[in-house]
Short mmCIF file of C-alpha atoms in Angstrom, two decimals:
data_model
loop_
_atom_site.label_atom_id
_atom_site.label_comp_id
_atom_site.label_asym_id
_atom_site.label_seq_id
_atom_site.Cartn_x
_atom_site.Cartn_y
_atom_site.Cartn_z
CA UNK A 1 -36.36 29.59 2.70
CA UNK A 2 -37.84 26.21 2.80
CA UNK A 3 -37.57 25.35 -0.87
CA UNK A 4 -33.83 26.74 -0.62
CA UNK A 5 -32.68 24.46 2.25
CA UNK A 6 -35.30 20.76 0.46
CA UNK A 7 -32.83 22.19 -2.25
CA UNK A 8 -29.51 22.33 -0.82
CA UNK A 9 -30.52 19.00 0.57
CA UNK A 10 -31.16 17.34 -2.27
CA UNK A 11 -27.98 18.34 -3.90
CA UNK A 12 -26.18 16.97 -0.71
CA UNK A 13 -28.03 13.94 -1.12
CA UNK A 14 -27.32 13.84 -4.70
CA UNK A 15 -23.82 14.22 -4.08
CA UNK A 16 -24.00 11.82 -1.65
CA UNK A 17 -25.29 9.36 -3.70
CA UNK A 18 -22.39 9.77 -6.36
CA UNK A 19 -19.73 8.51 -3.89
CA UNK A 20 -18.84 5.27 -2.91
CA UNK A 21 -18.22 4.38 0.52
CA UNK A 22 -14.57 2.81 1.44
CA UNK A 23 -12.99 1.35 4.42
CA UNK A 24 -9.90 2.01 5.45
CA UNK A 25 -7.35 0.05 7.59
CA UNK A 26 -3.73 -0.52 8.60
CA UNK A 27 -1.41 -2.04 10.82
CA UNK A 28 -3.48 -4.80 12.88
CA UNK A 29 -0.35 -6.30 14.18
CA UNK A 30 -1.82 -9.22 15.26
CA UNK A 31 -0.71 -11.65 17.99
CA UNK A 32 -1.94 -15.06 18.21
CA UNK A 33 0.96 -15.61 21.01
CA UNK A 34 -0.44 -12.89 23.60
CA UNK A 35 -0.99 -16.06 25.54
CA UNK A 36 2.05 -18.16 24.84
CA UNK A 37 1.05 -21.27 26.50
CA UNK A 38 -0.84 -21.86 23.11
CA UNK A 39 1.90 -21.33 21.16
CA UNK A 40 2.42 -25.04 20.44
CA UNK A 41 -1.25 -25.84 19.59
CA UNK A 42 -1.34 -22.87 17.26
CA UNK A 43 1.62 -24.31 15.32
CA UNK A 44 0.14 -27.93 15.12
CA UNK A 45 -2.90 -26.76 14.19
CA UNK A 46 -4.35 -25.44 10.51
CA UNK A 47 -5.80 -22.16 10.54
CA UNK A 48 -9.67 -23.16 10.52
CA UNK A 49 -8.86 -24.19 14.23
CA UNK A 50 -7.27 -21.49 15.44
CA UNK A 51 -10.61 -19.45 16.40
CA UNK A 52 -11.08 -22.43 18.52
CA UNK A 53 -7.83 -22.06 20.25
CA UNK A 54 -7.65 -18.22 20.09
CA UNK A 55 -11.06 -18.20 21.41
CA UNK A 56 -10.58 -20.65 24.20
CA UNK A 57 -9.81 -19.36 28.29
CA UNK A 58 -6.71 -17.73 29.08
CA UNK A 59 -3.90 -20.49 30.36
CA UNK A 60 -3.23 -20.05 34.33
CA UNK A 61 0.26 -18.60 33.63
CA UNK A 62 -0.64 -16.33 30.88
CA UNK A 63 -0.31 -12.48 32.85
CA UNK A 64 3.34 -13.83 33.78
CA UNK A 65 4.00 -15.55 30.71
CA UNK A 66 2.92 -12.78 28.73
CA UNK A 67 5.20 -10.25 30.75
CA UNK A 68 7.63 -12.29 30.46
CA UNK A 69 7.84 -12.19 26.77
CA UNK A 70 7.40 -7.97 26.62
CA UNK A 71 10.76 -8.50 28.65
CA UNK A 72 12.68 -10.53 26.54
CA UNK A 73 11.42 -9.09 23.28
CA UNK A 74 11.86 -5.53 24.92
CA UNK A 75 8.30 -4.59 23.52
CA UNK A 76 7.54 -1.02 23.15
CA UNK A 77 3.98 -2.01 23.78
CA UNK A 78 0.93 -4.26 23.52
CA UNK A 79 -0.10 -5.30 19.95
CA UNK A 80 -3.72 -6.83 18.54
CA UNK A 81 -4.29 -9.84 20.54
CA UNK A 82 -7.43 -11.79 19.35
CA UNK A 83 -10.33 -9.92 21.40
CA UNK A 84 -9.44 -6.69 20.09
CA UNK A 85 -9.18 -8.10 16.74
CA UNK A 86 -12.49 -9.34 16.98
CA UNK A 87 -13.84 -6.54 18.64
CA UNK A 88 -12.43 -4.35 15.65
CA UNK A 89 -13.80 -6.52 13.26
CA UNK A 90 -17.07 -6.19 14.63
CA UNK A 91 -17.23 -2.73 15.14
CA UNK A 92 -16.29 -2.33 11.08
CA UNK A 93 -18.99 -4.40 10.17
CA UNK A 94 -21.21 -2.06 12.38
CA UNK A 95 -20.30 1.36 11.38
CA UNK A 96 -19.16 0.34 7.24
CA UNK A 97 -22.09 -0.91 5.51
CA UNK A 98 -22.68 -0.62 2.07
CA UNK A 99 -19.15 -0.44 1.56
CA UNK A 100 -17.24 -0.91 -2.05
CA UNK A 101 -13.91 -1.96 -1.17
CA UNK A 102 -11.43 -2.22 1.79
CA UNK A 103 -7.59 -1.17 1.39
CA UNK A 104 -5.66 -2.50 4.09
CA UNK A 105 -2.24 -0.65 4.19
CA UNK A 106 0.16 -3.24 5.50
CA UNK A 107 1.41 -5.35 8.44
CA UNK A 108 -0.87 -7.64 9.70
CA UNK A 109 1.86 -9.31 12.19
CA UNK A 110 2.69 -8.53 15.66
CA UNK A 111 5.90 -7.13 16.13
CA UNK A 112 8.96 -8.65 17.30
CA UNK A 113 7.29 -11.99 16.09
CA UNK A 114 10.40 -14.23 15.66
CA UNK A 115 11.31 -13.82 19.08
CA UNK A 116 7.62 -13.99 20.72
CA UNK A 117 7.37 -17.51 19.10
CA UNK A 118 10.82 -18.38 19.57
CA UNK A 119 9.68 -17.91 23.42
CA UNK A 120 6.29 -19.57 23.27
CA UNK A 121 8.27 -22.52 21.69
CA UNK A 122 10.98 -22.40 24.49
CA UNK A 123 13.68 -22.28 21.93
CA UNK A 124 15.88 -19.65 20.51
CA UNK A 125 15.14 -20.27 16.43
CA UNK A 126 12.68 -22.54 17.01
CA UNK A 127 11.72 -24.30 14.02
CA UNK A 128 8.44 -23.77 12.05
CA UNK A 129 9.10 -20.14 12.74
CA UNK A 130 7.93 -19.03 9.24
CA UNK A 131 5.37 -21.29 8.58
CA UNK A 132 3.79 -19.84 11.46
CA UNK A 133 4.08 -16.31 10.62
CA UNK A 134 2.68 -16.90 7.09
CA UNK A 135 -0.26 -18.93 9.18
CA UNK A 136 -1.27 -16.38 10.94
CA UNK A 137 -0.97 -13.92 7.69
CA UNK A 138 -4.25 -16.10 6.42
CA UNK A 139 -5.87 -16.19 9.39
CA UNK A 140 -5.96 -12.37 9.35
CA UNK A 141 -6.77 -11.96 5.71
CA UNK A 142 -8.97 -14.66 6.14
CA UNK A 143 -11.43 -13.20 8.75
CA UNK A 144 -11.24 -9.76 7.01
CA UNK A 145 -12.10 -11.10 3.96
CA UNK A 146 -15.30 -13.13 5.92
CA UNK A 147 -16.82 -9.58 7.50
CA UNK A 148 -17.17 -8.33 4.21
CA UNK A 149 -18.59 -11.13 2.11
CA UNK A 150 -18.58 -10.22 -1.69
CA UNK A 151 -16.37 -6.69 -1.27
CA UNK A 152 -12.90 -6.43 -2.26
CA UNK A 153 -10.22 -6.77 0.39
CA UNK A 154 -6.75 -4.66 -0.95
CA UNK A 155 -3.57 -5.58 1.00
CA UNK A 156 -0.45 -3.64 0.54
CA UNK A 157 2.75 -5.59 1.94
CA UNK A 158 4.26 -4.07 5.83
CA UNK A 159 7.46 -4.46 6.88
CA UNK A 160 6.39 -6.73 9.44
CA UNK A 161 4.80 -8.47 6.70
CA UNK A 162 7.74 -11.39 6.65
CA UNK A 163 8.40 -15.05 7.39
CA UNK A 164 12.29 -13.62 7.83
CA UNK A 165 12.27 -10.88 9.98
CA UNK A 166 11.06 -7.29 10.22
CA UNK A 167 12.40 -5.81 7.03
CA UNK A 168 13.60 -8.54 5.94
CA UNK A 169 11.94 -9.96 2.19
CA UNK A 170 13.49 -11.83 -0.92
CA UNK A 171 11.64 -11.59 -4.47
CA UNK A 172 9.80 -14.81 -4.73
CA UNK A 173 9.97 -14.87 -1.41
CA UNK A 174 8.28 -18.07 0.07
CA UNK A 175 5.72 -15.97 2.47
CA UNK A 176 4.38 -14.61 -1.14
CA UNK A 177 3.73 -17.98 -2.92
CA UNK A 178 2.19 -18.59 1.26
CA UNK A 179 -0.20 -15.91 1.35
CA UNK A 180 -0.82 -15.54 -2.77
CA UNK A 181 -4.33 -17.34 -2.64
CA UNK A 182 -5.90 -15.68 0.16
CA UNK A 183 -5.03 -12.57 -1.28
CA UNK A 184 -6.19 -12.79 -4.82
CA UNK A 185 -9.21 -14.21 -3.37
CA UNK A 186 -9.97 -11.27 -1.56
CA UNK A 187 -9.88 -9.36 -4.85
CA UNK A 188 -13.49 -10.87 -5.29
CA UNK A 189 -14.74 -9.97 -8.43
CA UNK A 190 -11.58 -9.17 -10.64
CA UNK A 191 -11.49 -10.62 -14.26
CA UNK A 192 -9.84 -13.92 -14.87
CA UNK A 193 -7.10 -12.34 -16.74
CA UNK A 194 -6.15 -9.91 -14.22
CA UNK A 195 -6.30 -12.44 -11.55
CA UNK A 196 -3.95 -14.17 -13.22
CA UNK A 197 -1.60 -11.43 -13.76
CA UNK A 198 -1.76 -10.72 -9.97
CA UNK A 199 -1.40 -14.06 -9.12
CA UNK A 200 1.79 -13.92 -10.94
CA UNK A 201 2.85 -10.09 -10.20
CA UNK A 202 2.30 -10.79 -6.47
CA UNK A 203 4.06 -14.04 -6.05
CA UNK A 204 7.08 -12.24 -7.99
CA UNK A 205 7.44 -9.22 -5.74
CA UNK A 206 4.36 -8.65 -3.72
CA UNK A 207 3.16 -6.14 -5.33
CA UNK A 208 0.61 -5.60 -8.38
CA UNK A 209 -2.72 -3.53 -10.14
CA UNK A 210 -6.10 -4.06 -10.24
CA UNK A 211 -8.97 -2.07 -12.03
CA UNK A 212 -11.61 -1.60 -9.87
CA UNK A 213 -15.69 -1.63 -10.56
CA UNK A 214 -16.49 1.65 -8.35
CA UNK A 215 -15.07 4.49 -8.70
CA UNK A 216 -14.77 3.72 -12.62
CA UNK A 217 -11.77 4.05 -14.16
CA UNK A 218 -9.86 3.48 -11.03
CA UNK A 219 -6.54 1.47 -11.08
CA UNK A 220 -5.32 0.74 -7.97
CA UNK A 221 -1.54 -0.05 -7.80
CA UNK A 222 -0.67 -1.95 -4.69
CA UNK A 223 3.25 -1.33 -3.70
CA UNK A 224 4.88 -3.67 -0.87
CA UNK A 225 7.45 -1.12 -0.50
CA UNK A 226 9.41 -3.12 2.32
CA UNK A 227 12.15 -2.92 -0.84
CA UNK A 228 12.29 0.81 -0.51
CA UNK A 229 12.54 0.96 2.81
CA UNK A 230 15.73 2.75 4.17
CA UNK A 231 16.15 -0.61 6.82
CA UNK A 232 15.53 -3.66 3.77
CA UNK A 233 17.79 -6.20 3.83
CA UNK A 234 17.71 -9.68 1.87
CA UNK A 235 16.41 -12.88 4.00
CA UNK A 236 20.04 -13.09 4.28
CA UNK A 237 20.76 -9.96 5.21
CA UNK A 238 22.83 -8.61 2.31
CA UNK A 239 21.59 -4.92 1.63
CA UNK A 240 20.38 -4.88 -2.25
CA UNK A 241 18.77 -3.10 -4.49
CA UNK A 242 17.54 -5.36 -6.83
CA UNK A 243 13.85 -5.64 -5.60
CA UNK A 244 13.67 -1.88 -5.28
CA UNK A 245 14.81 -1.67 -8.72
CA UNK A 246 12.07 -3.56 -10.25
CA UNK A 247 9.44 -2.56 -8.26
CA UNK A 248 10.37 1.20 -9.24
CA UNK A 249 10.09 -0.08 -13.14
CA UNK A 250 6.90 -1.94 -12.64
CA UNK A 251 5.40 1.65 -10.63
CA UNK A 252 6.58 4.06 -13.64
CA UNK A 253 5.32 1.46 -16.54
CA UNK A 254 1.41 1.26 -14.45
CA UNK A 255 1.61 5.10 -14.16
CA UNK A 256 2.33 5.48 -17.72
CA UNK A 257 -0.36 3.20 -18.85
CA UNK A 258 -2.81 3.89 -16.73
CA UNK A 259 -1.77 8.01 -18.48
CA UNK A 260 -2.44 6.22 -21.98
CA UNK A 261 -5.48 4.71 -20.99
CA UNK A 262 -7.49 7.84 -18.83
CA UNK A 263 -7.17 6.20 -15.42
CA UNK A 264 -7.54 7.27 -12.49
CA UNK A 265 -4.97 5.67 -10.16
CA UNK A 266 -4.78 4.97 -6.25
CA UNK A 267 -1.32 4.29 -5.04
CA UNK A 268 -1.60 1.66 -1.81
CA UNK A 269 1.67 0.96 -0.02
CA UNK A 270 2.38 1.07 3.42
CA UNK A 271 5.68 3.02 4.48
CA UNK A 272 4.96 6.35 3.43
CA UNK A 273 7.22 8.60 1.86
CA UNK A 274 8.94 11.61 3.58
CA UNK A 275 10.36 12.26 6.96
CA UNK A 276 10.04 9.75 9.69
CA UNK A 277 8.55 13.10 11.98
CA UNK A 278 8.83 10.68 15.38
CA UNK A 279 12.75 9.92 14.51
CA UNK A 280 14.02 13.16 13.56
CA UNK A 281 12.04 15.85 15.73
CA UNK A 282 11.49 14.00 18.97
CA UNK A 283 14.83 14.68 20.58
CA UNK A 284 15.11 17.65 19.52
CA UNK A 285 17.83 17.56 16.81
CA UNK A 286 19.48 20.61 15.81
CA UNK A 287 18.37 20.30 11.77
CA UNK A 288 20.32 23.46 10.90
CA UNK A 289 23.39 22.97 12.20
CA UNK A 290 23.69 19.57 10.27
CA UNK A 291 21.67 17.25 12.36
CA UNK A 292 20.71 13.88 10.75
CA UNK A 293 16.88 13.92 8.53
CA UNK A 294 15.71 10.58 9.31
CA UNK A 295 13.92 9.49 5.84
CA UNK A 296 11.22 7.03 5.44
CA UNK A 297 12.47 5.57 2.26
CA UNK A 298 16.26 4.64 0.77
CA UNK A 299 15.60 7.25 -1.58
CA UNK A 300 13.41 9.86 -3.43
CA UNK A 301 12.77 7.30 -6.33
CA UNK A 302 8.71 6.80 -5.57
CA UNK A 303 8.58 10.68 -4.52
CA UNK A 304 9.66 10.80 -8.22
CA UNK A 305 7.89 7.99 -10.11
CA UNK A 306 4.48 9.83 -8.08
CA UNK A 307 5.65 12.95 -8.93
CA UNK A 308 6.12 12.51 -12.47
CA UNK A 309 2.59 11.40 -13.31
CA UNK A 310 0.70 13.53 -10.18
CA UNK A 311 -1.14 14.11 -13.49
CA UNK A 312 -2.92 10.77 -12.94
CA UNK A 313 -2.92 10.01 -9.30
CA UNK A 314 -5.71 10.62 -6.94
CA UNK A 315 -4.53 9.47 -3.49
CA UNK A 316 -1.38 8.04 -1.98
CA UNK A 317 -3.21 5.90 0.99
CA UNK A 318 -0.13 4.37 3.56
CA UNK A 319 -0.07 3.62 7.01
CA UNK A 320 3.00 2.51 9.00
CA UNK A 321 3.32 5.42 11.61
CA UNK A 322 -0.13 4.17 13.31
CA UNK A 323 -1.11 7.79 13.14
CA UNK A 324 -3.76 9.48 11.13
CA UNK A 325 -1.86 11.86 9.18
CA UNK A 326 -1.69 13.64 6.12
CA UNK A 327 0.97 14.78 3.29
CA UNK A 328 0.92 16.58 0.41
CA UNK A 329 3.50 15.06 -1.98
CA UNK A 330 4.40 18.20 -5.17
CA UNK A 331 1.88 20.03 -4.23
CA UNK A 332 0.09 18.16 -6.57
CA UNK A 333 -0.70 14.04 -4.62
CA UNK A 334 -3.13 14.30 -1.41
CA UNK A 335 -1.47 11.81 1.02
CA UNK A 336 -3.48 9.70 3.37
CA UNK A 337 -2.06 8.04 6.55
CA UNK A 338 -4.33 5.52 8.25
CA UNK A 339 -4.16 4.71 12.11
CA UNK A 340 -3.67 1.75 13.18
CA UNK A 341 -5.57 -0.96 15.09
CA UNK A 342 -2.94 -1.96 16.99
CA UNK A 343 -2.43 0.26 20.45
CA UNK A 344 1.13 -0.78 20.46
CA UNK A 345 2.50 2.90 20.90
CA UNK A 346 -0.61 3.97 23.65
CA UNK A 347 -3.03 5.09 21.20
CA UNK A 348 -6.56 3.94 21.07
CA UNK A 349 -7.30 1.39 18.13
CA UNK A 350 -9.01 3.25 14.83
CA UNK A 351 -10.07 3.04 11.57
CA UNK A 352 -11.09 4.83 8.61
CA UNK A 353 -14.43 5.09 6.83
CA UNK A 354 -14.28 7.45 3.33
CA UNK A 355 -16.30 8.51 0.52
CA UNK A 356 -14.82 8.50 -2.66
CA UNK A 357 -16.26 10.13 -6.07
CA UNK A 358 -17.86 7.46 -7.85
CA UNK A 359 -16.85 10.09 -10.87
CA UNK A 360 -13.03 10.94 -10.22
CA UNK A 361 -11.90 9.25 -7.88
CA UNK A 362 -10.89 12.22 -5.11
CA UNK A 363 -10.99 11.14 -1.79
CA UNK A 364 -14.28 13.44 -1.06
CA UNK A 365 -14.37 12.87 2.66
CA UNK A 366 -13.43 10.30 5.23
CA UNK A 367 -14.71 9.99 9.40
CA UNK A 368 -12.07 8.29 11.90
CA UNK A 369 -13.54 5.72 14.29
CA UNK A 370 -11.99 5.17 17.95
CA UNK A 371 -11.96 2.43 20.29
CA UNK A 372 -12.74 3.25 23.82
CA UNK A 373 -9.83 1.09 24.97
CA UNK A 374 -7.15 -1.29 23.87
CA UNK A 375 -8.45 -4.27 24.81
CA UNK A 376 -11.39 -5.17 23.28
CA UNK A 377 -12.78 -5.87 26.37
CA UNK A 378 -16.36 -4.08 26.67
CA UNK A 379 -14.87 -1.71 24.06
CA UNK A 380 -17.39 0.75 22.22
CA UNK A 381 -16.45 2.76 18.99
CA UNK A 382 -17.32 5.78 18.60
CA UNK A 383 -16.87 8.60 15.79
CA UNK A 384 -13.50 10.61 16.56
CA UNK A 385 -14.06 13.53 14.24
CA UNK A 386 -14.73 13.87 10.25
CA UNK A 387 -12.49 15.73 7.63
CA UNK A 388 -14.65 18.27 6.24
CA UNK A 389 -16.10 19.32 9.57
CA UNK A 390 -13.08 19.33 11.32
CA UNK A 391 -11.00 21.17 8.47
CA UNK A 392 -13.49 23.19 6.66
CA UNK A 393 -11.76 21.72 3.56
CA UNK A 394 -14.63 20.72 0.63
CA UNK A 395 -12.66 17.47 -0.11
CA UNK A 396 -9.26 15.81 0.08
CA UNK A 397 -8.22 16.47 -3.32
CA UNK A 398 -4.52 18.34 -4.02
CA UNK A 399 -5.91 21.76 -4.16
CA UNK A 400 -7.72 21.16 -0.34
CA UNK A 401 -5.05 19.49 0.99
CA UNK A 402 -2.42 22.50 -0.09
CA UNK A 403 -4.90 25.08 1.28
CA UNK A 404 -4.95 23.05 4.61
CA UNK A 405 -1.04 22.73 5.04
CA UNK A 406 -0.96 26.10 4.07
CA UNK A 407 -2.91 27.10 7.03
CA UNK A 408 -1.08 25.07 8.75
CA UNK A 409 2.16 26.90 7.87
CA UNK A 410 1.18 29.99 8.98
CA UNK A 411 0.08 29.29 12.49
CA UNK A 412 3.49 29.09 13.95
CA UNK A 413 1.72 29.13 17.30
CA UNK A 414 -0.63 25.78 16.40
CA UNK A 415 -3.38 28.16 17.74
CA UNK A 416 -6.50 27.43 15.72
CA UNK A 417 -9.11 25.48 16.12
CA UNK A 418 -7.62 23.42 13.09
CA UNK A 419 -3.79 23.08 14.07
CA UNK A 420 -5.23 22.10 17.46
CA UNK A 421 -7.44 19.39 16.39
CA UNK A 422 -4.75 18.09 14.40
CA UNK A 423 -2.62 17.61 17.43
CA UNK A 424 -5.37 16.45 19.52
CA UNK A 425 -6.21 13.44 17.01
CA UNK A 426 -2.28 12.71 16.55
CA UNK A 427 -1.46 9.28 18.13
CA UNK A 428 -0.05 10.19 21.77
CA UNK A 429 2.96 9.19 22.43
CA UNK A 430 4.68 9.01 18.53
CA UNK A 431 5.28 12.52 19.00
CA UNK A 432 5.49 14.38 22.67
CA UNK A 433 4.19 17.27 22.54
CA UNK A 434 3.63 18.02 19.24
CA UNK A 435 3.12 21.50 19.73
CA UNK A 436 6.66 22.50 20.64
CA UNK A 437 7.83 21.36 17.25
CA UNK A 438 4.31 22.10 15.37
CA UNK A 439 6.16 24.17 12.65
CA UNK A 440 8.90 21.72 11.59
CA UNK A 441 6.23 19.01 11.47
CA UNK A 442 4.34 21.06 9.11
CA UNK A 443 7.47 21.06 6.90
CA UNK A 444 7.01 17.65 6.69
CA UNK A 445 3.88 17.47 5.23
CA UNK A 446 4.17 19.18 1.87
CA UNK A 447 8.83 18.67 1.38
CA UNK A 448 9.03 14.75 1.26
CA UNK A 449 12.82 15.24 0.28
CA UNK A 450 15.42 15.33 2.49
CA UNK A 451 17.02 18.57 1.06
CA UNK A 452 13.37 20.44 0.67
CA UNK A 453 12.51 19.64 4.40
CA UNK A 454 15.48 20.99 5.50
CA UNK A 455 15.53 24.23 3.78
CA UNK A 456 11.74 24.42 5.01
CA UNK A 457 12.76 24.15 8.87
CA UNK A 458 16.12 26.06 7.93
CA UNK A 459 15.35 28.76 5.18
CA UNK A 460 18.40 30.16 6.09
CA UNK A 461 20.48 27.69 4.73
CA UNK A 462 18.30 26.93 1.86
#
């Protein structure tokens, strides 16, 4: 019995050793204006002073200042101000070491931002607005990219992610050509001749591919999929489908290569495909007699470009809903939604630590990490829960995931242990009581199409 268990842990070990360790983040929503009064200095100021500023005692009027702006911007909630983000940052160093890369799945501004500066500035469209919000981009990447010295920071593009406006983004749009050095710098490591196709892909659209060191054979193709959003609009707020178009073209040619060439591919982006669960089940809709399916995207075009070459792809990794989620995209692409650092809809602060096969690829196994508040104040981190012992699944891969939403589809009820812990680590408040509508959210996870998630929630009418 003794040699069977130093075995057993040796293989664990030696599996263990085969992975490479990842860390996962999204939606830090930062905001440098959660005391306003500093507003101007922060906009006269380059970003190497802003820790000094950030850092520096709370203004007198600050409390009513700051609920002053919640009012007028008619926030939802409190976003990252700049002791939680340092607090997170901090707490990632702590619990990721040894890590390979970090994939960061999209907005790194606070939201409402336009109209939070526009009151720190005491001016409606104040000017400076976007120079400000592409600022403050840097300052994020920035610090991110100085926790981790020498490992890869990946950024995929939010919809917050704008010097326009949430949702808002023009090709060649000037926050790109802004925020293009900081984040091919963060690449660290990636040949001159793809850095220079970055440099150029990114600055075009905001989007672009990278082959990464560990796991081998990896491509990772970073989407900003603010075009395929069902709310873009132009700058100018023209709907258009121009950016979408191109992005979708650019997508299907890296999938096919990547087939040619025996990669492995990654596909970053940061609003997910599929239902928006929080929009179309939360009051209740009646679905089968013809109720609106609120979708994530305009359309089923990146369901269909991932589709298509499932063949290749390893993980879909988006964020977005600030929840930790999962989907199941063909039955064929595992689906990974990160939480979010930013508490903005009452949920603590989390992130993501994986291990990924240093051989294929597969998202082996990932642990969720908590803050004990929203603050940042005194805040400790602790482990929430990890996949495999939560799930009993051996690995994230397509064939675990389908087992697990399987399972999932036949407790009606939500009674096990496993339904149960999914609700539990769902972020409260996105979805009141999940359990009530437990079964049509599981439709959501494996029919990312409008029609298949209906017939799923309606087989009826299928």
């Amino acid at each position: 019995m003794v040699w069977t268990a130093s075995l057993a842990l040796a293989v664990s070990l030696g599996a263990a050793a085969q992975n490479v360790p990842v860390l996962m983040l999204s939606d830090i929503h930062l905001d440098p204006l959660h005391d306003p009064s500093k507003g101007a200095k922060l906009a006269a100021a380059p970003v190497e002073q802003w820790d000094a500023i950030l850092s520096a005692p709370d203004t007198k009027d600050q409390e009513g200042s700051f609920e002053a702006v919640q009012s007028a911007c008619t926030a939802r909630g409190i976003d990252t101000d700049y002791a939680l983000f340092q607090a997170s940052l901090q707490a990632e160093k702590d619990q990721a070491k040894g890590i390979a890369f970090v994939t960061v799945t999209g907005d790194l501004l606070v939201h409402s931002f336009e109209c939070r500066y526009d009151y720190a500035m005491g001016k409606k469209h104040a000017p400076g607005y976007a120079e400000f919000a592409e600022k403050t981009a840097v300052y994020v990447m920035q610090h991110l990219e100085a926790a981790f010295p020498g490992v890869p920071v990946y950024l995929a593009g939010g919809n917050n992610d704008s010097s326009c406006g949430d949702y808002r983004f023009d090709e060649r749009d000037r926050y790109l050509k802004a925020t293009s050095k900081v984040v091919v710098e963060g690449l660290r490591g990636v040949i001159p001749s793809e850095a220079k196709e970055v440099e150029a892909d990114y600055e075009a659209g905001g989007y672009f591919a990278v082959t990464l060191k560990e796991p081998h054979r990896l491509r990772l193709l970073v989407l900003d999929d603010i075009y395929l959003s069902e709310k873009y609009e132009t700058c100018a707020g023209k709907e258009e489908t121009a950016g979408a178009d191109a992005e979708l073209a650019w997508l299907n040619r890296e999938l096919s290569a990547a087939r040619a060439h025996g990669e492995n591919v990654w596909v970053l982006g940061h609003v997910p495909p599929g239902v928006n669960a929080y929009s179309t089940l939360s009051k209740m809709k009646n679905l089968c007699e013809g109720a609106k399916v609120t979708m994530f995207l305009g359309s089923d075009k990146l369901v269909d470009a991932m589709e298509k070459h499932s063949d290749v792809i390893r993980l879909g990794l988006f964020g977005h809903t600030h929840s930790d989620e999962l989907r199941l995209l063909g039955g064929k692409v595992p689906i990974k939604l990160v939480g979010s650092i930013s508490p903005v809809n009452g949920n603590r602060p989390s992130f993501t630590i994986a291990e990924v096969s240093a051989k294929t690829a597969t998202l082996e196994d990932y642990t969720v990490y908590v803050a004990s508040n929203m603050t940042g104040l005194e805040t400790t981190w602790s482990k929430e829960y990890d996949y495999r012992d939560v799930y009993k699944e051996p690995d994230f891969s397509a064939p675990a995931v389908k087992d697990l939403v399987a399972k999932f589809h036949a407790d009606a009820a939500g009674a096990t242990p496993a339904s149960h812990a999914y609700e539990n680590y769902f972020t409260p408040g996105m979805l009141p009581l999940l359990s009530f509508v437990w079964p049509k959210y599981v439709c959501g996870m494996d029919n990312l199409t409008e029609p298949s998630f209906r017939g799923c929630v309606c087989p009826a009418t299928k």
